[in-house]
Amino acid sequence: MHETINHRIAAIRKWMEQQNIDAFYLPHEDEFLGEYVPAHNERLAWLTGFTGSAGAAVITQTQAAMFVDGRYTVQVTKQVPNTLFEYRHLIEEPALEWIKQHVTLGAKVALDPRMHSCAWLEQAQERLAGQYTLTLLNDNPIDALWQDRPQPLGSMARLMPLSSVGQSSESKRIEIGRAIANLGADSAVITALDSICWLLNIRGLDVPRLPVLLSHALLHKNGDVDFFIEADRLPAEFAEHAGPGVRVMAPEQLSVQLQKLTNTHVLLDPNGSSAWFKLTLQNAGALVIASADPCLMPKATKNEVEIAGMKACHITDGVAMVKFLSWLDNEVAHNRLHDEATLADTLETFRRQDEALVDLSFDTISAAGSNAAMCHYNHINQAVPGQLALNTLYLVDSGGQYTNGTTDITRTIAIGEPTAAMKTQFTLALKGHIGIATARFPKGTRGYQLDTLARQHLWAQGYDYDHGTGHGVGHFLSVHEGPASISKRQIDVPLAKGMVLSNEPGYYRADHFGIRIENLELVVEKETLGDFPILTFESLTRCPIDKRNVVVDLLSTDEVQWLNDYHQLVWSSLEHLVEGDTKAWLREATLPL
């Protein structure tokens, strides 16, 4: 493989020489700027061998550097040859800073504007201004060099009935159109794939783990939409399903339609849309209004039908989880200590017993022992998957894409008898989890204002975890949905009724063990004795939390009550759906402390 990468780097350098380019910048993102990249757009993996979800490479005629964040510092050394690349931290030494340190002043730096957001490109232009010539490419050289490039999946659209989504596409489009007009725009370019699918009440299978269709949309203030997708991928019933005002156009027509927007005001998300859109619109004489994707908040605040679906799919998912955990405990009891791959595959098998499952919602994190100390560990990238060992912890973070919702759950399981340190850290994380689950807060509260509730008990002992406490989750859409979150980052988005967010504090001791406890929470309104209602969370996830890891003396009376009440809820939700040994295991796992 390293020899192949060597040939590919040589081909890029030949292209650079022919084009008089001094440095070529290649990010992991594709033209849709989504978290998940379909196989035919994995350009960074083709060039470098790196398969992680975040990274970038810079190639010059004499040097090459690979940039990854802390999740991938081990993986990058196994996949990307150090004879060709030096490794750099994506956050601590961004690629643009590396360029300024290693590339001669006045050099030409080339990049594909489709692979970068508007905001990123503006930042790059500011940082490199007067020092380098930034060359924006019309064509990506990888596309010409990639001879065995996979074909796009091009799945058929799934039409989501009103009984599943609760609001017609026509109604959504009119509502969002009014919002666009209120911002002073005539149209909005919608590039987020989950926003397009939400807006048109469709789903697809074009991207692994994300039920979307590779497409673009131009939404006008009257609610009409130009939908750029291959027409043969839409069922005959699509026109009736979507309602009036939806014009299906070939993807090749996108540039043509944008160029017709001369002297109109066009809304464009600076963080979610590629710079190519802004450049194309500006060249056409359109007036670009920088504003967040207008679908984000309506999509995030689920309606009653979507909420009912989310609740139902968590019951389904809970059944799969308790079957798996019951099976796992029995295997460990008989000293059958499986490897991480077998465990992940077995859990997926239990999920697939329900026909409502369409896909996993992300690649399962199946981490045994010290591997769990890497919070985004992936056994698939290891030469040999880790194996369970007695007196350790096993962390499994997984989820499903169901026709009625999306799930995401993490459980940390005792394998044998955990150490006292493991139990203490688990209990501190559990106290933080309960702190979020029981939070009461007024409308307008931001997620970062709640984040301390999850970390306070760890902080008190000098500990922390290096990831967010919670992310939004879509309704049979992205498992990582914006715009709200719970984290240290001061994201100025209020938590609102109907949002679904994860609650996942943890702790990671390098080379020893990792802990995370994750449920999904629904933001609900709670009446009070005061003058205004407050918001709180309702736990959607239905699966026991491993009591064997809990130091009861570290929990307050209220925290013990919460855990007992939660387990009673799990039992009452699932008892009639499981039987035999699984039911007996569930009864034991949910008994009060």
Short mmCIF file of N, CA, C and O in Angstrom, two decimals, residues 329-370:
data_model
loop_
_atom_site.label_atom_id
_atom_site.label_comp_id
_atom_site.label_asym_id
_atom_site.label_seq_id
_atom_site.Cartn_x
_atom_site.Cartn_y
_atom_site.Cartn_z
N ASP A 329 -22.95 -10.92 29.11
CA ASP A 329 -22.71 -11.37 30.48
C ASP A 329 -22.62 -12.90 30.55
O ASP A 329 -21.80 -13.46 31.30
N ASN A 330 -23.45 -13.57 29.80
CA ASN A 330 -23.41 -15.04 29.79
C ASN A 330 -22.10 -15.55 29.19
O ASN A 330 -21.51 -16.52 29.69
N GLU A 331 -21.64 -14.89 28.13
CA GLU A 331 -20.37 -15.30 27.52
C GLU A 331 -19.21 -15.10 28.50
O GLU A 331 -18.34 -15.97 28.63
N VAL A 332 -19.18 -13.97 29.17
CA VAL A 332 -18.10 -13.71 30.13
C VAL A 332 -18.16 -14.70 31.28
O VAL A 332 -17.13 -15.20 31.76
N ALA A 333 -19.38 -15.02 31.74
CA ALA A 333 -19.53 -15.98 32.84
C ALA A 333 -18.97 -17.35 32.48
O ALA A 333 -18.51 -18.08 33.37
N HIS A 334 -18.99 -17.67 31.19
CA HIS A 334 -18.44 -18.96 30.73
C HIS A 334 -17.03 -18.80 30.16
O HIS A 334 -16.55 -19.67 29.41
N ASN A 335 -16.40 -17.66 30.51
CA ASN A 335 -15.02 -17.39 30.11
C ASN A 335 -14.81 -17.35 28.60
O ASN A 335 -13.74 -17.67 28.10
N ARG A 336 -15.85 -16.96 27.88
CA ARG A 336 -15.72 -16.76 26.43
C ARG A 336 -15.52 -15.26 26.21
O ARG A 336 -16.49 -14.49 26.13
N LEU A 337 -14.27 -14.87 26.15
CA LEU A 337 -13.91 -13.45 26.09
C LEU A 337 -13.62 -13.07 24.64
O LEU A 337 -12.52 -13.26 24.13
N HIS A 338 -14.61 -12.52 23.98
CA HIS A 338 -14.53 -12.26 22.54
C HIS A 338 -13.70 -11.02 22.22
O HIS A 338 -13.41 -10.19 23.10
N ASP A 339 -13.37 -10.87 20.94
CA ASP A 339 -12.68 -9.65 20.52
C ASP A 339 -13.70 -8.57 20.15
O ASP A 339 -14.90 -8.82 20.04
N GLU A 340 -13.20 -7.36 19.94
CA GLU A 340 -14.06 -6.20 19.72
C GLU A 340 -14.90 -6.33 18.45
O GLU A 340 -16.05 -5.89 18.41
N ALA A 341 -14.33 -6.92 17.43
CA ALA A 341 -15.06 -7.07 16.16
C ALA A 341 -16.24 -8.01 16.33
O ALA A 341 -17.35 -7.74 15.85
N THR A 342 -16.01 -9.12 17.01
CA THR A 342 -17.10 -10.08 17.25
C THR A 342 -18.22 -9.44 18.05
O THR A 342 -19.41 -9.64 17.77
N LEU A 343 -17.85 -8.65 19.06
CA LEU A 343 -18.85 -7.99 19.89
C LEU A 343 -19.67 -6.99 19.07
O LEU A 343 -20.91 -6.96 19.17
N ALA A 344 -19.00 -6.19 18.25
CA ALA A 344 -19.72 -5.21 17.42
C ALA A 344 -20.64 -5.91 16.43
O ALA A 344 -21.78 -5.48 16.22
N ASP A 345 -20.16 -6.97 15.81
CA ASP A 345 -20.97 -7.70 14.83
C ASP A 345 -22.17 -8.35 15.50
O ASP A 345 -23.28 -8.38 14.93
N THR A 346 -21.98 -8.86 16.71
CA THR A 346 -23.09 -9.50 17.42
C THR A 346 -24.16 -8.47 17.78
O THR A 346 -25.36 -8.72 17.63
N LEU A 347 -23.74 -7.31 18.24
CA LEU A 347 -24.70 -6.25 18.56
C LEU A 347 -25.48 -5.84 17.31
O LEU A 347 -26.71 -5.67 17.36
N GLU A 348 -24.80 -5.72 16.19
CA GLU A 348 -25.49 -5.36 14.95
C GLU A 348 -26.50 -6.45 14.57
O GLU A 348 -27.60 -6.15 14.09
N THR A 349 -26.13 -7.71 14.79
CA THR A 349 -27.06 -8.81 14.49
C THR A 349 -28.34 -8.68 15.31
O THR A 349 -29.45 -8.88 14.80
N PHE A 350 -28.21 -8.34 16.58
CA PHE A 350 -29.39 -8.16 17.42
C PHE A 350 -30.24 -6.99 16.91
O PHE A 350 -31.46 -7.06 16.88
N ARG A 351 -29.59 -5.90 16.50
CA ARG A 351 -30.35 -4.76 15.97
C ARG A 351 -31.08 -5.15 14.70
O ARG A 351 -32.21 -4.72 14.45
N ARG A 352 -30.45 -5.92 13.86
CA ARG A 352 -31.05 -6.25 12.56
C ARG A 352 -32.19 -7.26 12.68
O ARG A 352 -32.84 -7.57 11.68
N GLN A 353 -32.45 -7.75 13.86
CA GLN A 353 -33.61 -8.62 14.06
C GLN A 353 -34.91 -7.85 13.88
O GLN A 353 -35.96 -8.45 13.67
N ASP A 354 -34.85 -6.54 13.97
CA ASP A 354 -36.04 -5.72 13.75
C ASP A 354 -36.00 -5.13 12.35
O ASP A 354 -35.03 -4.47 11.97
N GLU A 355 -37.05 -5.36 11.57
CA GLU A 355 -37.07 -4.93 10.18
C GLU A 355 -37.11 -3.42 10.02
O GLU A 355 -36.88 -2.89 8.93
N ALA A 356 -37.37 -2.68 11.10
CA ALA A 356 -37.39 -1.22 11.01
C ALA A 356 -35.99 -0.64 10.89
O ALA A 356 -35.84 0.53 10.52
N LEU A 357 -34.94 -1.44 11.19
CA LEU A 357 -33.58 -0.92 11.10
C LEU A 357 -33.18 -0.78 9.64
O LEU A 357 -33.27 -1.73 8.86
N VAL A 358 -32.71 0.40 9.27
CA VAL A 358 -32.24 0.67 7.92
C VAL A 358 -30.72 0.57 7.85
O VAL A 358 -30.16 0.05 6.89
N ASP A 359 -30.05 1.07 8.87
CA ASP A 359 -28.60 1.09 8.92
C ASP A 359 -28.18 1.38 10.35
O ASP A 359 -29.02 1.73 11.19
N LEU A 360 -26.89 1.23 10.64
CA LEU A 360 -26.37 1.77 11.89
C LEU A 360 -26.31 3.28 11.75
O LEU A 360 -26.26 3.82 10.64
N SER A 361 -26.30 3.99 12.87
CA SER A 361 -26.23 5.45 12.79
C SER A 361 -24.79 5.94 12.79
O SER A 361 -24.54 7.13 12.51
N PHE A 362 -23.84 5.07 13.06
CA PHE A 362 -22.40 5.34 12.94
C PHE A 362 -21.69 4.02 13.16
O PHE A 362 -22.29 3.04 13.61
N ASP A 363 -20.42 3.97 12.82
CA ASP A 363 -19.65 2.75 13.06
C ASP A 363 -19.54 2.51 14.56
O ASP A 363 -19.13 3.41 15.32
N THR A 364 -19.89 1.32 14.98
CA THR A 364 -19.89 1.00 16.41
C THR A 364 -18.50 1.16 17.01
O THR A 364 -17.51 0.67 16.46
N ILE A 365 -18.43 1.87 18.13
CA ILE A 365 -17.19 1.95 18.91
C ILE A 365 -17.22 0.80 19.91
O ILE A 365 -17.99 0.83 20.88
N SER A 366 -16.45 -0.21 19.64
CA SER A 366 -16.38 -1.41 20.47
C SER A 366 -14.97 -1.45 21.04
O SER A 366 -14.02 -1.79 20.32
N ALA A 367 -14.81 -1.09 22.31
CA ALA A 367 -13.47 -0.84 22.85
C ALA A 367 -13.27 -1.60 24.16
O ALA A 367 -13.94 -1.34 25.16
N ALA A 368 -12.33 -2.51 24.14
CA ALA A 368 -12.02 -3.33 25.31
C ALA A 368 -10.83 -2.75 26.07
O ALA A 368 -9.84 -2.33 25.45
N GLY A 369 -10.93 -2.75 27.39
CA GLY A 369 -9.79 -2.37 28.22
C GLY A 369 -9.24 -1.00 27.90
O GLY A 369 -9.96 0.00 27.82
N SER A 370 -7.94 -0.94 27.67
CA SER A 370 -7.26 0.34 27.46
C SER A 370 -7.64 1.01 26.15
O SER A 370 -7.46 2.23 26.00
#
